[in-house]
Amino acid sequence: MFLGSLMAEHLMNTYRPLPVSFEHGAGAYLFDADGERYLDALCGIAVCGLGHAHPAVSAAICEQAQRLLHSSNLYRIDAQEELADELCRIAAMERVFFSNSGAEANEAALKLARLYGHGKGIETPQIIVTEGSFHGRTLATLTATGNRKIQAGFEPLMPGFLRAPYDDLDAIRTIAENSPNVVAILVEPVTGEGGIQIPADDYLAELRQLCDTHGWLFMLDEIQTGMGRTGRWFAHQHADIQPDVMTLAKALGNGVPIGACLARGAAAEVFQPGNHGSTFGGNPLVARAALAVIDTMQQQQLVARAAELGASMLEQLRARLGERDEVVAIRGKGLMLGIELDRPCAELVQRALQQKLLINVTADSVVRLLPALILTDGQAGDIVTGVCDLIETFVEEDA
Ligand SMILES: *Cc1c(COP(=O)(O)O)cnc(C)c1O
């Protein structure tokens, strides 16, 4: 499978990669050096929404690479302006700042919220975040993240955050009564790393209301949920509300590193020249790739397809696993699917790999599926069958 040295001794020891390396991809499949084919139900952690080596994205990248990779934000960048127009159109937002990753998109949102607070005369602004969330690995975003494991050892954490349980409106109301310096709330519409937790139907609408009442910015981290993943362009559209700030990354470039922080209303006017920046952010290469992603998704109506395919996969998973005592819950919104077991199940990832199936386990006991939006019905069925077989074998031999 993997022909390199046993250990990547010159890489910092931040990951424990599986013993496989992929040479090329095509749609829903990845191929290793031996030509072995793997069905990808994770697509690079929700990044390759159009699958691997999508011809329209590859062509856009190649064309742009032959003309101009980078010029810097000291000059106008046509592709970046076009991409901002497109994103604002599909998201009903007004302005975009481009970054190179999800964490940086959230950093922009957090800085924006603080500056917004200072503009209102609040000198120690506070931002509400939730338990079980994931917002990134920089110092501010790991502080915002609601997972002690990600924070441990990196203290002192950043000041200026207040934490509430996820999907708990009363906790937010209590904070509202006691904390006059709150300027914003940052939440995921559905948690990704946190285990595909889907809040109550009225959660986002009630948060919107609370933000309006108290003059807070409503900031949504749609880095994993955005770009069609949940069956709408953005997950908050299921709730028929509009955030003040929204962050994107992952599927935006189908694999080229690009993130975005979108804003509307007062939030869109906060940053002025000198407040924030990025050398690479929104360069011609990544902007052209993202434009090709949006164009392809529209032409092939992949957002509606994600909704339809996700509903069908959820139904199939529930039909096969729903009655099992060992299965705590089967949750899904579009092609963001989680099967929570009553026990840790990280080893399922290795077992799936042996079956040439790529899946993920998050929050210790949640099998997470984030397949590409271009799956055929047959490939979706193969994923469901493969995952159900693995889970059934696992819980039966453990019994
Ligand atoms: C992946 C992710 C991030 C961090 O993105 P990076 O590109 O890894 O910095 C932040 N928020 C959510 C919800 C994510 O899924």
mmCIF file of C-alpha atoms and ligand atoms in Angstrom:
data_model
loop_
_atom_site.group_PDB
_atom_site.id
_atom_site.type_symbol
_atom_site.label_atom_id
_atom_site.label_comp_id
_atom_site.label_asym_id
_atom_site.label_seq_id
_atom_site.Cartn_x
_atom_site.Cartn_y
_atom_site.Cartn_z
ATOM 1 C CA MET A 1 0.000 0.000 0.000
ATOM 2 C CA PHE A 2 2.443 2.665 1.159
ATOM 3 C CA LEU A 3 5.975 2.402 -0.163
ATOM 4 C CA GLY A 4 7.657 5.275 1.658
ATOM 5 C CA SER A 5 9.679 5.021 4.836
ATOM 6 C CA LEU A 6 7.842 3.548 7.795
ATOM 7 C CA MET A 7 7.710 6.848 9.554
ATOM 8 C CA ALA A 8 7.671 10.303 8.082
ATOM 9 C CA GLU A 9 10.532 11.255 10.366
ATOM 10 C CA HIS A 10 10.896 14.785 9.093
ATOM 11 C CA LEU A 11 7.272 15.725 9.478
ATOM 12 C CA MET A 12 6.111 17.253 12.713
ATOM 13 C CA ASN A 13 4.209 14.666 14.597
ATOM 14 C CA THR A 14 0.795 16.286 14.327
ATOM 15 C CA TYR A 15 -1.086 13.485 12.562
ATOM 16 C CA ARG A 16 -1.172 9.730 12.767
ATOM 17 C CA PRO A 17 -1.958 8.981 9.115
ATOM 18 C CA LEU A 18 -3.368 5.677 7.948
ATOM 19 C CA PRO A 19 -0.856 3.499 6.050
ATOM 20 C CA VAL A 20 -2.034 4.459 2.592
ATOM 21 C CA SER A 21 -1.231 7.214 0.129
ATOM 22 C CA PHE A 22 -3.303 8.096 -2.900
ATOM 23 C CA GLU A 23 -1.890 8.785 -6.323
ATOM 24 C CA HIS A 24 -4.922 9.974 -8.140
ATOM 25 C CA GLY A 25 -8.641 10.314 -7.868
ATOM 26 C CA ALA A 26 -11.667 10.246 -10.127
ATOM 27 C CA GLY A 27 -15.093 11.305 -8.894
ATOM 28 C CA ALA A 28 -16.015 9.300 -5.812
ATOM 29 C CA TYR A 29 -12.919 7.090 -6.002
ATOM 30 C CA LEU A 30 -9.284 7.363 -4.935
ATOM 31 C CA PHE A 31 -6.490 5.112 -6.216
ATOM 32 C CA ASP A 32 -3.283 4.115 -4.425
ATOM 33 C CA ALA A 33 0.111 3.390 -6.012
ATOM 34 C CA ASP A 34 -0.881 -0.221 -6.666
ATOM 35 C CA GLY A 35 -3.929 0.926 -8.563
ATOM 36 C CA GLU A 36 -6.253 -0.259 -5.780
ATOM 37 C CA ARG A 37 -9.538 1.637 -5.821
ATOM 38 C CA TYR A 38 -11.162 3.106 -2.715
ATOM 39 C CA LEU A 39 -14.711 4.428 -2.440
ATOM 40 C CA ASP A 40 -14.459 7.805 -0.701
ATOM 41 C CA ALA A 41 -17.241 8.602 1.766
ATOM 42 C CA LEU A 42 -15.273 11.434 3.386
ATOM 43 C CA CYS A 43 -13.934 13.417 0.408
ATOM 44 C CA GLY A 44 -10.983 14.963 2.202
ATOM 45 C CA ILE A 45 -13.153 15.968 5.206
ATOM 46 C CA ALA A 46 -15.990 17.592 3.262
ATOM 47 C CA VAL A 47 -13.581 19.372 0.919
ATOM 48 C CA CYS A 48 -13.977 17.650 -2.445
ATOM 49 C CA GLY A 49 -17.715 18.140 -2.802
ATOM 50 C CA LEU A 50 -17.453 17.708 -6.567
ATOM 51 C CA GLY A 51 -15.370 14.574 -6.124
ATOM 52 C CA HIS A 52 -11.742 14.133 -7.120
ATOM 53 C CA ALA A 53 -10.150 15.578 -10.246
ATOM 54 C CA HIS A 54 -13.350 17.235 -11.403
ATOM 55 C CA PRO A 55 -12.681 18.229 -15.039
ATOM 56 C CA ALA A 56 -14.231 21.716 -14.768
ATOM 57 C CA VAL A 57 -12.208 22.574 -11.660
ATOM 58 C CA SER A 58 -9.004 21.064 -13.061
ATOM 59 C CA ALA A 59 -9.453 23.022 -16.310
ATOM 60 C CA ALA A 60 -10.052 26.304 -14.442
ATOM 61 C CA ILE A 61 -6.928 25.726 -12.340
ATOM 62 C CA CYS A 62 -4.780 24.825 -15.350
ATOM 63 C CA GLU A 63 -5.935 27.803 -17.383
ATOM 64 C CA GLN A 64 -5.374 30.252 -14.566
ATOM 65 C CA ALA A 65 -2.013 28.697 -13.648
ATOM 66 C CA GLN A 66 -0.789 29.365 -17.171
ATOM 67 C CA ARG A 67 -1.785 33.024 -16.957
ATOM 68 C CA LEU A 68 -1.242 34.223 -13.385
ATOM 69 C CA LEU A 69 -1.084 32.549 -9.973
ATOM 70 C CA HIS A 70 -0.718 35.505 -7.716
ATOM 71 C CA SER A 71 -0.467 39.240 -7.729
ATOM 72 C CA SER A 72 -1.411 40.148 -4.094
ATOM 73 C CA ASN A 73 -4.216 42.203 -2.648
ATOM 74 C CA LEU A 74 -2.240 45.373 -3.316
ATOM 75 C CA TYR A 75 -3.902 45.230 -6.756
ATOM 76 C CA ARG A 76 -7.421 44.490 -7.891
ATOM 77 C CA ILE A 77 -8.077 40.833 -8.644
ATOM 78 C CA ASP A 78 -10.890 40.324 -11.154
ATOM 79 C CA ALA A 79 -11.492 36.682 -10.262
ATOM 80 C CA GLN A 80 -11.714 37.551 -6.562
ATOM 81 C CA GLU A 81 -14.239 40.310 -7.225
ATOM 82 C CA GLU A 82 -16.287 37.955 -9.413
ATOM 83 C CA LEU A 83 -16.198 35.262 -6.733
ATOM 84 C CA ALA A 84 -17.320 37.735 -4.072
ATOM 85 C CA ASP A 85 -20.234 38.752 -6.329
ATOM 86 C CA GLU A 86 -21.250 35.123 -6.824
ATOM 87 C CA LEU A 87 -20.992 34.243 -3.135
ATOM 88 C CA CYS A 88 -22.975 37.310 -2.112
ATOM 89 C CA ARG A 89 -25.635 36.419 -4.651
ATOM 90 C CA ILE A 90 -26.113 32.797 -3.507
ATOM 91 C CA ALA A 91 -25.783 33.674 0.187
ATOM 92 C CA ALA A 92 -27.638 37.025 0.167
ATOM 93 C CA MET A 93 -24.628 38.660 1.861
ATOM 94 C CA GLU A 94 -22.883 41.921 1.010
ATOM 95 C CA ARG A 95 -19.102 41.705 1.415
ATOM 96 C CA VAL A 96 -16.453 38.986 1.544
ATOM 97 C CA PHE A 97 -12.951 38.705 2.978
ATOM 98 C CA PHE A 98 -10.942 35.807 1.526
ATOM 99 C CA SER A 99 -8.585 33.683 3.621
ATOM 100 C CA ASN A 100 -6.640 30.468 3.038
ATOM 101 C CA SER A 101 -8.341 28.173 5.525
ATOM 102 C CA GLY A 102 -11.325 27.745 7.771
ATOM 103 C CA ALA A 103 -9.530 28.800 10.927
ATOM 104 C CA GLU A 104 -8.459 32.027 9.231
ATOM 105 C CA ALA A 105 -12.001 32.692 8.044
ATOM 106 C CA ASN A 106 -13.115 32.387 11.677
ATOM 107 C CA GLU A 107 -10.228 34.587 12.817
ATOM 108 C CA ALA A 108 -11.550 37.247 10.462
ATOM 109 C CA ALA A 109 -15.039 36.854 11.934
ATOM 110 C CA LEU A 110 -13.733 37.072 15.510
ATOM 111 C CA LYS A 111 -11.654 40.161 14.743
ATOM 112 C CA LEU A 112 -14.628 41.700 12.956
ATOM 113 C CA ALA A 113 -16.836 41.075 16.009
ATOM 114 C CA ARG A 114 -14.298 42.656 18.369
ATOM 115 C CA LEU A 115 -13.889 45.690 16.144
ATOM 116 C CA TYR A 116 -17.664 45.979 15.899
ATOM 117 C CA GLY A 117 -17.776 45.960 19.719
ATOM 118 C CA HIS A 118 -15.092 48.596 20.035
ATOM 119 C CA GLY A 119 -17.057 50.702 17.562
ATOM 120 C CA LYS A 120 -19.958 50.575 19.999
ATOM 121 C CA GLY A 121 -17.722 51.631 22.889
ATOM 122 C CA ILE A 122 -17.320 48.135 24.366
ATOM 123 C CA GLU A 123 -13.650 47.855 25.294
ATOM 124 C CA THR A 124 -13.653 44.220 26.421
ATOM 125 C CA PRO A 125 -16.022 42.613 23.926
ATOM 126 C CA GLN A 126 -17.169 39.037 24.540
ATOM 127 C CA ILE A 127 -18.239 36.430 22.026
ATOM 128 C CA ILE A 128 -20.558 33.543 22.871
ATOM 129 C CA VAL A 129 -19.472 30.115 21.639
ATOM 130 C CA THR A 130 -20.845 26.643 22.342
ATOM 131 C CA GLU A 131 -19.746 23.341 23.807
ATOM 132 C CA GLY A 132 -18.953 20.551 21.365
ATOM 133 C CA SER A 133 -18.046 23.034 18.643
ATOM 134 C CA PHE A 134 -15.012 23.076 16.387
ATOM 135 C CA HIS A 135 -13.722 26.326 14.927
ATOM 136 C CA GLY A 136 -10.056 25.638 14.130
ATOM 137 C CA ARG A 137 -6.558 25.334 15.561
ATOM 138 C CA THR A 138 -5.211 28.878 15.770
ATOM 139 C CA LEU A 139 -5.090 30.364 19.257
ATOM 140 C CA ALA A 140 -8.336 32.316 18.944
ATOM 141 C CA THR A 141 -10.221 29.539 17.154
ATOM 142 C CA LEU A 142 -9.041 26.797 19.509
ATOM 143 C CA THR A 143 -10.238 28.988 22.349
ATOM 144 C CA ALA A 144 -13.613 29.303 20.604
ATOM 145 C CA THR A 145 -13.676 25.542 20.086
ATOM 146 C CA GLY A 146 -15.726 23.677 22.686
ATOM 147 C CA ASN A 147 -13.389 20.742 23.184
ATOM 148 C CA ARG A 148 -10.885 20.670 26.039
ATOM 149 C CA LYS A 149 -8.630 18.173 24.248
ATOM 150 C CA ILE A 150 -7.938 20.740 21.531
ATOM 151 C CA GLN A 151 -7.106 23.451 24.082
ATOM 152 C CA ALA A 152 -5.044 21.464 26.587
ATOM 153 C CA GLY A 153 -1.424 22.573 26.749
ATOM 154 C CA PHE A 154 -1.970 25.798 24.859
ATOM 155 C CA GLU A 155 -2.965 27.967 27.768
ATOM 156 C CA PRO A 156 -3.212 30.837 28.352
ATOM 157 C CA LEU A 157 -6.296 30.799 26.143
ATOM 158 C CA MET A 158 -7.646 34.013 24.685
ATOM 159 C CA PRO A 159 -9.915 36.130 26.834
ATOM 160 C CA GLY A 160 -13.236 37.360 25.518
ATOM 161 C CA PHE A 161 -15.239 34.150 25.074
ATOM 162 C CA LEU A 162 -18.317 32.918 26.950
ATOM 163 C CA ARG A 163 -19.464 29.339 26.529
ATOM 164 C CA ALA A 164 -22.949 27.854 26.505
ATOM 165 C CA PRO A 165 -24.114 24.298 25.869
ATOM 166 C CA TYR A 166 -25.062 23.679 22.213
ATOM 167 C CA ASP A 167 -28.755 23.843 21.362
ATOM 168 C CA ASP A 168 -29.599 25.452 24.722
ATOM 169 C CA LEU A 169 -31.429 28.756 24.314
ATOM 170 C CA ASP A 170 -31.982 29.287 28.034
ATOM 171 C CA ALA A 171 -28.235 29.278 28.591
ATOM 172 C CA ILE A 172 -27.900 32.052 26.006
ATOM 173 C CA ARG A 173 -30.709 34.025 27.644
ATOM 174 C CA THR A 174 -28.938 33.755 30.987
ATOM 175 C CA ILE A 175 -25.748 35.079 29.438
ATOM 176 C CA ALA A 176 -27.737 37.917 27.876
ATOM 177 C CA GLU A 177 -29.028 38.962 31.301
ATOM 178 C CA ASN A 178 -25.628 38.900 32.961
ATOM 179 C CA SER A 179 -23.135 39.964 30.315
ATOM 180 C CA PRO A 180 -23.493 43.458 28.881
ATOM 181 C CA ASN A 181 -20.264 43.183 26.881
ATOM 182 C CA VAL A 182 -21.407 40.446 24.524
ATOM 183 C CA VAL A 183 -21.020 41.554 20.894
ATOM 184 C CA ALA A 184 -21.582 38.351 18.928
ATOM 185 C CA ILE A 185 -22.375 34.675 18.972
ATOM 186 C CA LEU A 186 -20.527 32.128 16.821
ATOM 187 C CA VAL A 187 -22.133 28.702 16.198
ATOM 188 C CA GLU A 188 -22.181 25.850 13.722
ATOM 189 C CA PRO A 189 -25.657 25.186 12.246
ATOM 190 C CA VAL A 190 -24.869 21.455 12.519
ATOM 191 C CA THR A 191 -21.735 20.349 14.353
ATOM 192 C CA GLY A 192 -19.167 18.586 12.192
ATOM 193 C CA GLU A 193 -16.242 17.468 14.346
ATOM 194 C CA GLY A 194 -18.652 17.467 17.307
ATOM 195 C CA GLY A 195 -20.513 14.467 15.897
ATOM 196 C CA ILE A 196 -23.236 15.718 13.517
ATOM 197 C CA GLN A 197 -25.366 17.254 16.268
ATOM 198 C CA ILE A 198 -28.457 18.796 14.723
ATOM 199 C CA PRO A 199 -30.104 21.443 16.921
ATOM 200 C CA ALA A 200 -33.853 21.870 17.428
ATOM 201 C CA ASP A 201 -35.703 23.263 14.404
ATOM 202 C CA ASP A 202 -36.194 26.677 16.017
ATOM 203 C CA TYR A 203 -32.647 27.044 17.407
ATOM 204 C CA LEU A 204 -31.175 29.261 14.688
ATOM 205 C CA ALA A 205 -34.332 31.391 14.366
ATOM 206 C CA GLU A 206 -34.409 31.958 18.137
ATOM 207 C CA LEU A 207 -30.704 32.836 18.163
ATOM 208 C CA ARG A 208 -31.363 35.313 15.339
ATOM 209 C CA GLN A 209 -34.092 36.864 17.480
ATOM 210 C CA LEU A 210 -31.824 37.084 20.530
ATOM 211 C CA CYS A 211 -29.085 38.702 18.467
ATOM 212 C CA ASP A 212 -31.537 41.298 17.148
ATOM 213 C CA THR A 213 -32.851 42.039 20.637
ATOM 214 C CA HIS A 214 -29.394 42.529 22.115
ATOM 215 C CA GLY A 215 -27.544 44.049 19.161
ATOM 216 C CA TRP A 216 -25.202 41.063 18.800
ATOM 217 C CA LEU A 217 -23.775 39.860 15.516
ATOM 218 C CA PHE A 218 -25.117 36.438 14.556
ATOM 219 C CA MET A 219 -22.097 34.593 13.156
ATOM 220 C CA LEU A 220 -22.403 31.141 11.606
ATOM 221 C CA ASP A 221 -19.476 28.819 11.039
ATOM 222 C CA GLU A 222 -20.576 27.099 7.819
ATOM 223 C CA ILE A 223 -17.091 25.886 6.997
ATOM 224 C CA GLN A 224 -18.257 22.264 6.971
ATOM 225 C CA THR A 225 -22.007 22.742 6.415
ATOM 226 C CA GLY A 226 -21.747 25.250 3.562
ATOM 227 C CA MET A 227 -21.514 24.851 -0.222
ATOM 228 C CA GLY A 228 -24.440 22.480 -0.599
ATOM 229 C CA ARG A 229 -23.342 19.897 1.926
ATOM 230 C CA THR A 230 -26.645 19.826 3.854
ATOM 231 C CA GLY A 231 -28.927 20.068 0.829
ATOM 232 C CA ARG A 232 -29.146 23.856 0.719
ATOM 233 C CA TRP A 233 -26.354 26.154 -0.373
ATOM 234 C CA PHE A 234 -25.899 27.029 3.313
ATOM 235 C CA ALA A 235 -27.342 25.132 6.271
ATOM 236 C CA HIS A 236 -28.983 28.208 7.804
ATOM 237 C CA GLN A 237 -31.244 28.416 4.747
ATOM 238 C CA HIS A 238 -33.167 25.427 6.122
ATOM 239 C CA ALA A 239 -34.192 27.739 8.982
ATOM 240 C CA ASP A 240 -35.061 30.614 6.673
ATOM 241 C CA ILE A 241 -32.880 33.094 8.536
ATOM 242 C CA GLN A 242 -29.943 35.252 7.581
ATOM 243 C CA PRO A 243 -26.737 35.559 9.643
ATOM 244 C CA ASP A 244 -24.754 38.806 9.923
ATOM 245 C CA VAL A 245 -21.487 36.962 9.368
ATOM 246 C CA MET A 246 -20.825 33.545 7.830
ATOM 247 C CA THR A 247 -17.568 31.679 7.369
ATOM 248 C CA LEU A 248 -16.791 29.181 4.614
ATOM 249 C CA ALA A 249 -13.804 27.093 3.567
ATOM 250 C CA LYS A 250 -13.618 23.329 3.013
ATOM 251 C CA ALA A 251 -15.705 22.683 -0.138
ATOM 252 C CA LEU A 252 -15.377 26.226 -1.473
ATOM 253 C CA GLY A 253 -12.324 25.363 -3.589
ATOM 254 C CA ASN A 254 -12.821 21.592 -3.956
ATOM 255 C CA GLY A 255 -9.257 21.135 -2.698
ATOM 256 C CA VAL A 256 -7.453 24.388 -3.320
ATOM 257 C CA PRO A 257 -6.999 26.197 0.008
ATOM 258 C CA ILE A 258 -9.530 28.998 0.241
ATOM 259 C CA GLY A 259 -11.701 30.329 3.030
ATOM 260 C CA ALA A 260 -14.126 33.217 3.194
ATOM 261 C CA CYS A 261 -15.748 35.440 5.774
ATOM 262 C CA LEU A 262 -19.000 36.950 4.481
ATOM 263 C CA ALA A 263 -20.881 39.787 6.137
ATOM 264 C CA ARG A 264 -23.958 41.931 5.650
ATOM 265 C CA GLY A 265 -25.485 45.045 7.147
ATOM 266 C CA ALA A 266 -23.422 46.845 9.767
ATOM 267 C CA ALA A 267 -21.016 43.889 9.931
ATOM 268 C CA ALA A 268 -20.108 44.412 6.272
ATOM 269 C CA GLU A 269 -18.864 47.940 7.008
ATOM 270 C CA VAL A 270 -16.664 47.152 10.017
ATOM 271 C CA PHE A 271 -13.300 46.429 8.385
ATOM 272 C CA GLN A 272 -11.448 49.373 6.895
ATOM 273 C CA PRO A 273 -8.080 49.329 5.096
ATOM 274 C CA GLY A 274 -5.376 48.281 7.526
ATOM 275 C CA ASN A 275 -7.639 46.314 9.879
ATOM 276 C CA HIS A 276 -7.110 42.893 8.370
ATOM 277 C CA GLY A 277 -5.354 41.190 5.498
ATOM 278 C CA SER A 278 -3.787 38.138 3.915
ATOM 279 C CA THR A 279 -0.931 37.796 1.447
ATOM 280 C CA PHE A 280 -2.409 34.832 -0.406
ATOM 281 C CA GLY A 281 -6.101 35.318 0.378
ATOM 282 C CA GLY A 282 -8.356 35.151 -2.683
ATOM 283 C CA ASN A 283 -5.541 35.028 -5.218
ATOM 284 C CA PRO A 284 -6.392 34.464 -8.895
ATOM 285 C CA LEU A 285 -5.759 30.713 -8.760
ATOM 286 C CA VAL A 286 -8.009 29.851 -5.835
ATOM 287 C CA ALA A 287 -10.689 32.336 -6.883
ATOM 288 C CA ARG A 288 -10.920 30.765 -10.359
ATOM 289 C CA ALA A 289 -11.161 27.299 -8.803
ATOM 290 C CA ALA A 290 -13.986 28.405 -6.493
ATOM 291 C CA LEU A 291 -15.821 30.082 -9.373
ATOM 292 C CA ALA A 292 -15.648 26.782 -11.278
ATOM 293 C CA VAL A 293 -17.014 24.986 -8.201
ATOM 294 C CA ILE A 294 -20.030 27.289 -7.925
ATOM 295 C CA ASP A 295 -20.662 27.195 -11.657
ATOM 296 C CA THR A 296 -20.551 23.393 -11.752
ATOM 297 C CA MET A 297 -22.806 23.057 -8.726
ATOM 298 C CA GLN A 298 -25.367 25.300 -10.399
ATOM 299 C CA GLN A 299 -25.213 23.627 -13.779
ATOM 300 C CA GLN A 300 -25.576 20.154 -12.327
ATOM 301 C CA GLN A 301 -28.064 21.219 -9.627
ATOM 302 C CA LEU A 302 -25.929 19.512 -7.012
ATOM 303 C CA VAL A 303 -27.486 21.267 -4.029
ATOM 304 C CA ALA A 304 -30.857 19.657 -4.707
ATOM 305 C CA ARG A 305 -29.047 16.421 -5.477
ATOM 306 C CA ALA A 306 -27.326 16.512 -2.057
ATOM 307 C CA ALA A 307 -30.721 16.893 -0.371
ATOM 308 C CA GLU A 308 -32.243 14.007 -2.306
ATOM 309 C CA LEU A 309 -29.252 11.690 -1.987
ATOM 310 C CA GLY A 310 -28.785 12.494 1.704
ATOM 311 C CA ALA A 311 -32.430 11.774 2.505
ATOM 312 C CA SER A 312 -32.220 8.471 0.690
ATOM 313 C CA MET A 313 -28.970 7.437 2.423
ATOM 314 C CA LEU A 314 -30.397 8.408 5.820
ATOM 315 C CA GLU A 315 -33.469 6.305 5.152
ATOM 316 C CA GLN A 316 -31.387 3.313 4.051
ATOM 317 C CA LEU A 317 -29.115 3.606 7.099
ATOM 318 C CA ARG A 318 -32.110 3.812 9.422
ATOM 319 C CA ALA A 319 -33.800 0.872 7.737
ATOM 320 C CA ARG A 320 -30.763 -1.334 8.312
ATOM 321 C CA LEU A 321 -29.403 -0.086 11.622
ATOM 322 C CA GLY A 322 -32.246 1.819 13.272
ATOM 323 C CA GLU A 323 -33.555 -1.068 15.361
ATOM 324 C CA ARG A 324 -30.195 -2.020 16.823
ATOM 325 C CA ASP A 325 -29.669 -1.394 20.546
ATOM 326 C CA GLU A 326 -25.998 -0.560 19.940
ATOM 327 C CA VAL A 327 -26.963 2.297 17.621
ATOM 328 C CA VAL A 328 -27.747 5.353 19.735
ATOM 329 C CA ALA A 329 -28.858 7.607 16.874
ATOM 330 C CA ILE A 330 -28.633 8.057 13.131
ATOM 331 C CA ARG A 331 -28.525 11.744 12.236
ATOM 332 C CA GLY A 332 -28.267 13.527 8.954
ATOM 333 C CA LYS A 333 -28.847 16.686 7.023
ATOM 334 C CA GLY A 334 -28.188 16.286 3.328
ATOM 335 C CA LEU A 335 -24.851 14.562 2.861
ATOM 336 C CA MET A 336 -23.682 15.173 6.418
ATOM 337 C CA LEU A 337 -24.441 11.864 8.082
ATOM 338 C CA GLY A 338 -23.592 10.501 11.520
ATOM 339 C CA ILE A 339 -24.225 7.106 13.084
ATOM 340 C CA GLU A 340 -23.675 7.257 16.831
ATOM 341 C CA LEU A 341 -22.817 3.969 18.527
ATOM 342 C CA ASP A 342 -22.983 3.158 22.220
ATOM 343 C CA ARG A 343 -19.210 2.551 22.332
ATOM 344 C CA PRO A 344 -15.947 4.006 20.997
ATOM 345 C CA CYS A 345 -15.508 2.889 17.414
ATOM 346 C CA ALA A 346 -12.397 4.613 16.045
ATOM 347 C CA GLU A 347 -11.087 1.251 14.793
ATOM 348 C CA LEU A 348 -13.881 1.181 12.213
ATOM 349 C CA VAL A 349 -11.812 3.590 10.128
ATOM 350 C CA GLN A 350 -9.028 0.989 9.718
ATOM 351 C CA ARG A 351 -11.476 -1.794 9.064
ATOM 352 C CA ALA A 352 -13.244 0.270 6.415
ATOM 353 C CA LEU A 353 -9.881 0.991 4.786
ATOM 354 C CA GLN A 354 -9.266 -2.751 4.494
ATOM 355 C CA GLN A 355 -12.599 -2.930 2.674
ATOM 356 C CA LYS A 356 -11.443 -0.075 0.400
ATOM 357 C CA LEU A 357 -13.938 2.309 1.909
ATOM 358 C CA LEU A 358 -12.951 5.703 3.372
ATOM 359 C CA ILE A 359 -14.989 6.859 6.357
ATOM 360 C CA ASN A 360 -14.345 8.877 9.496
ATOM 361 C CA VAL A 361 -15.106 8.515 13.184
ATOM 362 C CA THR A 362 -15.500 11.668 15.242
ATOM 363 C CA ALA A 363 -16.411 12.423 18.859
ATOM 364 C CA ASP A 364 -15.145 8.872 19.713
ATOM 365 C CA SER A 365 -18.320 7.031 18.793
ATOM 366 C CA VAL A 366 -19.867 8.707 15.744
ATOM 367 C CA VAL A 367 -19.269 7.242 12.292
ATOM 368 C CA ARG A 368 -19.255 10.296 10.051
ATOM 369 C CA LEU A 369 -19.969 10.260 6.329
ATOM 370 C CA LEU A 370 -19.307 13.310 4.144
ATOM 371 C CA PRO A 371 -19.384 11.924 0.621
ATOM 372 C CA ALA A 372 -19.126 13.944 -2.571
ATOM 373 C CA LEU A 373 -22.265 15.520 -3.997
ATOM 374 C CA ILE A 374 -21.619 13.877 -7.369
ATOM 375 C CA LEU A 375 -22.213 10.321 -6.088
ATOM 376 C CA THR A 376 -24.342 8.057 -8.246
ATOM 377 C CA ASP A 377 -27.199 6.173 -6.605
ATOM 378 C CA GLY A 378 -25.121 3.027 -6.951
ATOM 379 C CA GLN A 379 -22.117 4.547 -5.171
ATOM 380 C CA ALA A 380 -24.375 5.862 -2.401
ATOM 381 C CA GLY A 381 -25.808 2.365 -2.021
ATOM 382 C CA ASP A 382 -22.308 0.891 -1.880
ATOM 383 C CA ILE A 383 -21.375 3.288 0.924
ATOM 384 C CA VAL A 384 -24.502 2.422 2.912
ATOM 385 C CA THR A 385 -23.975 -1.320 2.471
ATOM 386 C CA GLY A 386 -20.280 -1.106 3.336
ATOM 387 C CA VAL A 387 -20.857 0.994 6.448
ATOM 388 C CA CYS A 388 -23.778 -1.125 7.681
ATOM 389 C CA ASP A 389 -21.809 -4.362 7.199
ATOM 390 C CA LEU A 390 -18.892 -2.935 9.148
ATOM 391 C CA ILE A 391 -21.033 -1.680 12.009
ATOM 392 C CA GLU A 392 -23.011 -4.906 12.280
ATOM 393 C CA THR A 393 -19.867 -7.030 12.393
ATOM 394 C CA PHE A 394 -18.250 -4.680 14.895
ATOM 395 C CA VAL A 395 -21.082 -4.617 17.413
ATOM 396 C CA GLU A 396 -21.808 -8.333 17.070
ATOM 397 C CA GLU A 397 -18.243 -9.465 17.738
ATOM 398 C CA ASP A 398 -17.970 -7.001 20.617
ATOM 399 C CA ALA A 399 -21.092 -8.382 22.288
HETATM 400 C C1 LIG B 1 -12.672 22.276 9.373
HETATM 401 C C2 LIG B 1 -13.391 23.291 10.176
HETATM 402 C C3 LIG B 1 -12.748 24.456 10.635
HETATM 403 C C4 LIG B 1 -11.272 24.699 10.438
HETATM 404 O O1 LIG B 1 -10.900 24.759 9.117
HETATM 405 P P1 LIG B 1 -9.323 24.673 8.730
HETATM 406 O O2 LIG B 1 -9.317 24.887 7.250
HETATM 407 O O3 LIG B 1 -8.863 23.309 9.137
HETATM 408 O O4 LIG B 1 -8.625 25.733 9.470
HETATM 409 C C5 LIG B 1 -13.499 25.373 11.332
HETATM 410 N N1 LIG B 1 -14.812 25.182 11.563
HETATM 411 C C6 LIG B 1 -15.463 24.071 11.143
HETATM 412 C C7 LIG B 1 -16.922 23.924 11.419
HETATM 413 C C8 LIG B 1 -14.773 23.090 10.446
HETATM 414 O O5 LIG B 1 -15.404 21.979 10.062
#
